[in-house]
Amino acid sequence: NARASILAAANPIYGRYDRTKTLKANVALSAPILSRFDLFFVVLDDCNPQADRRVAQHILNVHRSKWNSRDDAVKPPFTKEQMQRYIRFCRTVNPIITVES
């Protein structure tokens, strides 16, 4: 019975994940270290200059606008009150996993 959760991150060797190699070969961690984790999620960044430029531009706009009006840079899809109401509702739901599911 685990009493703690651990989240770890590792960068691949040479800065790029090689899809032809195993996870162990990409991050150069020993088997004893890897065996301590139950789940592994590989997050890949596919090179896309247009998408990277849009993300970078958004980040710059957000930081530039903090001196002006931050509301112009980030418009959340839901209000704070809507999110709080949704979270209250979610806490009332008690899902049951059936055999069919």
XYZ file of N, CA and C in Angstrom:
303
model
N 0.826 -1.184 0.000
C 0.000 0.000 0.000
C 0.867 1.243 0.000
N 0.796 1.974 -1.085
C 1.583 3.203 -1.194
C 0.948 4.303 -0.359
N 1.773 5.061 0.297
C 1.277 6.165 1.110
C 1.707 7.514 0.539
N 2.403 7.472 -0.582
C 2.845 8.719 -1.203
C 2.816 8.566 -2.716
N 2.604 9.664 -3.369
C 2.652 9.699 -4.825
C 3.860 10.512 -5.238
N 4.518 10.045 -6.260
C 5.701 10.746 -6.742
C 5.524 11.005 -8.227
N 5.747 12.236 -8.611
C 5.710 12.623 -10.008
C 7.115 13.059 -10.371
N 7.644 12.482 -11.412
C 9.006 12.806 -11.821
C 9.024 13.113 -13.308
N 10.022 13.853 -13.728
C 10.184 14.166 -15.138
C 11.640 13.944 -15.516
N 11.839 13.522 -16.744
C 13.199 13.302 -17.231
C 13.282 13.775 -18.671
N 14.353 14.459 -18.984
C 14.581 14.889 -20.360
C 15.353 13.811 -21.100
N 15.063 13.634 -22.376
C 15.773 12.608 -23.134
C 17.229 12.983 -23.379
N 18.020 11.955 -23.632
C 19.430 12.164 -23.964
C 19.505 12.966 -25.258
N 20.417 13.885 -25.337
C 20.648 14.740 -26.503
C 19.457 15.656 -26.808
N 18.500 15.774 -25.881
C 17.422 16.731 -26.019
C 16.251 16.326 -26.893
N 16.314 15.225 -27.583
C 15.217 14.772 -28.446
C 14.899 13.314 -28.136
N 13.615 13.006 -28.048
C 13.171 11.634 -27.796
C 13.263 10.856 -29.102
N 13.959 9.745 -29.069
C 14.122 8.886 -30.250
C 13.055 7.799 -30.193
N 12.082 7.877 -31.087
C 10.968 6.925 -31.076
C 11.395 5.502 -31.398
N 12.581 5.327 -31.932
C 13.042 3.971 -32.257
C 13.664 3.273 -31.050
N 13.881 4.024 -29.969
C 14.488 3.454 -28.761
C 13.452 3.307 -27.662
N 13.763 2.511 -26.675
C 12.874 2.316 -25.528
C 12.931 3.535 -24.607
N 11.983 3.605 -23.698
C 11.973 4.694 -22.720
C 13.257 4.674 -21.907
N 13.659 3.492 -21.480
C 14.872 3.360 -20.668
C 16.095 3.884 -21.414
N 16.179 3.589 -22.711
C 17.319 4.058 -23.497
C 17.257 5.558 -23.742
N 16.071 6.111 -23.813
C 15.922 7.547 -24.076
C 16.257 8.408 -22.864
N 15.931 7.956 -21.677
C 16.156 8.786 -20.496
C 17.367 8.360 -19.679
N 17.963 7.245 -20.022
C 19.190 6.770 -19.368
C 19.025 6.633 -17.859
N 17.908 6.059 -17.448
C 17.717 5.746 -16.031
C 17.846 4.246 -15.853
N 18.403 3.843 -14.756
C 18.633 2.423 -14.516
C 17.318 1.692 -14.251
N 17.343 0.390 -14.449
C 16.158 -0.441 -14.219
C 15.658 -0.329 -12.775
N 16.538 -0.329 -11.755
C 16.038 -0.194 -10.379
C 15.287 1.111 -10.128
N 15.729 2.185 -10.751
C 15.023 3.469 -10.591
C 13.682 3.403 -11.304
N 13.662 2.921 -12.544
C 12.422 2.838 -13.314
C 11.407 1.915 -12.650
N 11.880 0.885 -11.970
C 10.963 -0.079 -11.354
C 10.181 0.516 -10.183
N 10.592 1.654 -9.696
C 9.894 2.292 -8.569
C 8.628 3.026 -8.998
N 8.436 3.186 -10.303
C 7.271 3.906 -10.811
C 6.279 2.934 -11.415
N 4.999 3.197 -11.199
C 3.942 2.338 -11.729
C 3.508 2.747 -13.126
N 3.512 4.028 -13.407
C 3.027 4.540 -14.686
C 4.059 5.452 -15.322
N 4.120 5.401 -16.648
C 5.010 6.274 -17.412
C 4.195 6.940 -18.508
N 4.324 8.229 -18.635
C 3.659 8.974 -19.693
C 4.734 9.710 -20.479
N 4.840 9.409 -21.746
C 5.807 10.085 -22.602
C 5.077 11.227 -23.295
N 5.562 12.425 -23.085
C 4.981 13.605 -23.715
C 5.948 14.056 -24.804
N 5.496 13.969 -26.040
C 6.346 14.321 -27.171
C 5.983 15.697 -27.696
N 6.986 16.434 -28.087
C 6.782 17.742 -28.699
C 7.149 17.613 -30.166
N 6.134 17.455 -31.005
C 6.388 17.389 -32.438
C 6.755 18.782 -32.925
N 7.812 18.857 -33.714
C 8.280 20.144 -34.217
C 7.255 20.721 -35.191
N 6.726 21.876 -34.849
C 5.766 22.579 -35.691
C 6.026 24.068 -35.502
N 6.804 24.671 -36.397
C 7.188 26.082 -36.217
C 6.002 27.037 -36.087
N 4.923 26.781 -36.835
C 3.767 27.681 -36.763
C 3.108 27.597 -35.385
N 2.899 26.386 -34.896
C 2.280 26.224 -33.574
C 3.182 26.787 -32.484
N 4.493 26.539 -32.594
C 5.436 27.068 -31.603
C 5.413 28.600 -31.592
N 5.309 29.209 -32.764
C 5.269 30.666 -32.846
C 3.989 31.210 -32.198
N 2.855 30.534 -32.419
C 1.594 30.982 -31.811
C 1.657 30.889 -30.290
N 2.216 29.791 -29.777
C 2.337 29.635 -28.324
C 3.260 30.706 -27.751
N 4.405 30.909 -28.405
C 5.355 31.921 -27.927
C 4.728 33.314 -27.962
N 3.989 33.619 -29.032
C 3.337 34.927 -29.138
C 2.302 35.107 -28.035
N 1.550 34.060 -27.740
C 0.550 34.131 -26.666
C 1.227 34.397 -25.319
N 2.298 33.681 -25.044
C 3.013 33.871 -23.773
C 3.532 35.302 -23.666
N 4.113 35.807 -24.747
C 4.605 37.192 -24.728
C 3.465 38.180 -24.510
N 2.341 37.966 -25.182
C 1.195 38.874 -25.023
C 0.669 38.868 -23.594
N 0.613 37.693 -22.982
C 0.132 37.605 -21.605
C 1.059 38.376 -20.669
N 2.367 38.203 -20.841
C 3.309 38.873 -19.946
C 3.388 40.373 -20.221
N 3.243 40.759 -21.453
C 3.260 42.198 -21.770
C 2.021 42.882 -21.224
N 0.901 42.182 -21.275
C -0.347 42.811 -20.878
C -0.534 42.876 -19.370
N 0.323 42.228 -18.605
C 0.140 42.296 -17.155
C 0.342 43.724 -16.645
N 1.049 44.542 -17.410
C 1.236 45.933 -17.027
C 0.042 46.768 -17.473
N -0.687 46.284 -18.465
C -1.851 47.010 -18.980
C -3.116 46.360 -18.445
N -3.805 45.648 -19.290
C -5.040 44.985 -18.887
C -4.915 43.495 -19.163
N -4.719 42.725 -18.135
C -4.528 41.286 -18.292
C -5.795 40.609 -18.824
N -6.949 41.209 -18.601
C -8.200 40.619 -19.065
C -8.251 40.520 -20.577
N -7.538 41.396 -21.285
C -7.550 41.358 -22.740
C -6.781 40.160 -23.279
N -5.785 39.688 -22.551
C -4.922 38.615 -23.060
C -5.513 37.235 -22.812
N -6.179 37.059 -21.687
C -6.708 35.745 -21.328
C -8.194 35.873 -21.037
N -8.999 35.195 -21.816
C -10.445 35.202 -21.597
C -10.876 33.767 -21.308
N -11.036 33.425 -20.035
C -11.422 32.060 -19.694
C -12.822 31.746 -20.216
N -13.059 30.488 -20.601
C -14.373 30.129 -21.141
C -15.475 30.101 -20.090
N -15.114 30.022 -18.798
C -16.099 29.967 -17.727
C -15.742 30.989 -16.654
N -16.745 31.504 -15.993
C -16.490 32.422 -14.888
C -16.079 31.624 -13.657
N -15.546 32.324 -12.688
C -15.142 31.684 -11.438
C -16.354 31.043 -10.761
N -17.478 31.738 -10.792
C -18.695 31.222 -10.158
C -19.188 29.954 -10.860
N -19.116 29.926 -12.197
C -19.528 28.737 -12.935
C -18.648 27.541 -12.581
N -17.355 27.769 -12.463
C -16.444 26.677 -12.105
C -16.717 26.185 -10.684
N -16.953 27.103 -9.763
C -17.236 26.700 -8.385
C -18.527 25.883 -8.319
N -19.543 26.288 -9.070
C -20.806 25.550 -9.109
C -20.602 24.150 -9.684
N -19.801 24.061 -10.750
C -19.517 22.763 -11.372
C -18.763 21.847 -10.402
N -17.793 22.374 -9.700
C -17.022 21.571 -8.741
C -17.920 21.089 -7.607
N -18.813 21.971 -7.120
C -19.763 21.540 -6.086
C -20.633 20.399 -6.594
N -21.099 20.499 -7.831
C -21.905 19.431 -8.420
C -21.100 18.129 -8.523
N -19.866 18.218 -9.000
C -19.029 17.015 -9.161
C -18.821 16.296 -7.831
N -18.745 17.029 -6.769
C -18.547 16.414 -5.453
C -19.768 15.629 -4.985
N -20.922 15.872 -5.597
C -22.131 15.139 -5.207
C -22.295 13.843 -5.982
N -21.537 13.666 -7.042
C -21.656 12.474 -7.891
C -20.809 11.350 -7.303
N -21.400 10.181 -7.170
C -20.689 9.007 -6.672
C -20.791 7.897 -7.713
N -19.875 7.883 -8.675
C -19.974 6.882 -9.739
C -19.711 5.475 -9.211
N -20.383 4.517 -9.837
C -20.209 3.099 -9.501
C -19.727 2.389 -10.762
N -18.619 1.698 -10.647
C -18.090 0.961 -11.777
C -18.741 -0.408 -11.811
N -19.466 -0.660 -12.869
C -20.172 -1.932 -13.013
C -19.285 -2.941 -13.725
N -19.701 -4.184 -13.716
C -18.949 -5.247 -14.402
C -18.884 -4.944 -15.906
N -19.977 -4.415 -16.468
C -20.010 -4.137 -17.901
C -19.029 -3.050 -18.308
N -18.757 -2.131 -17.412
C -17.858 -1.032 -17.772
C -16.410 -1.485 -17.683
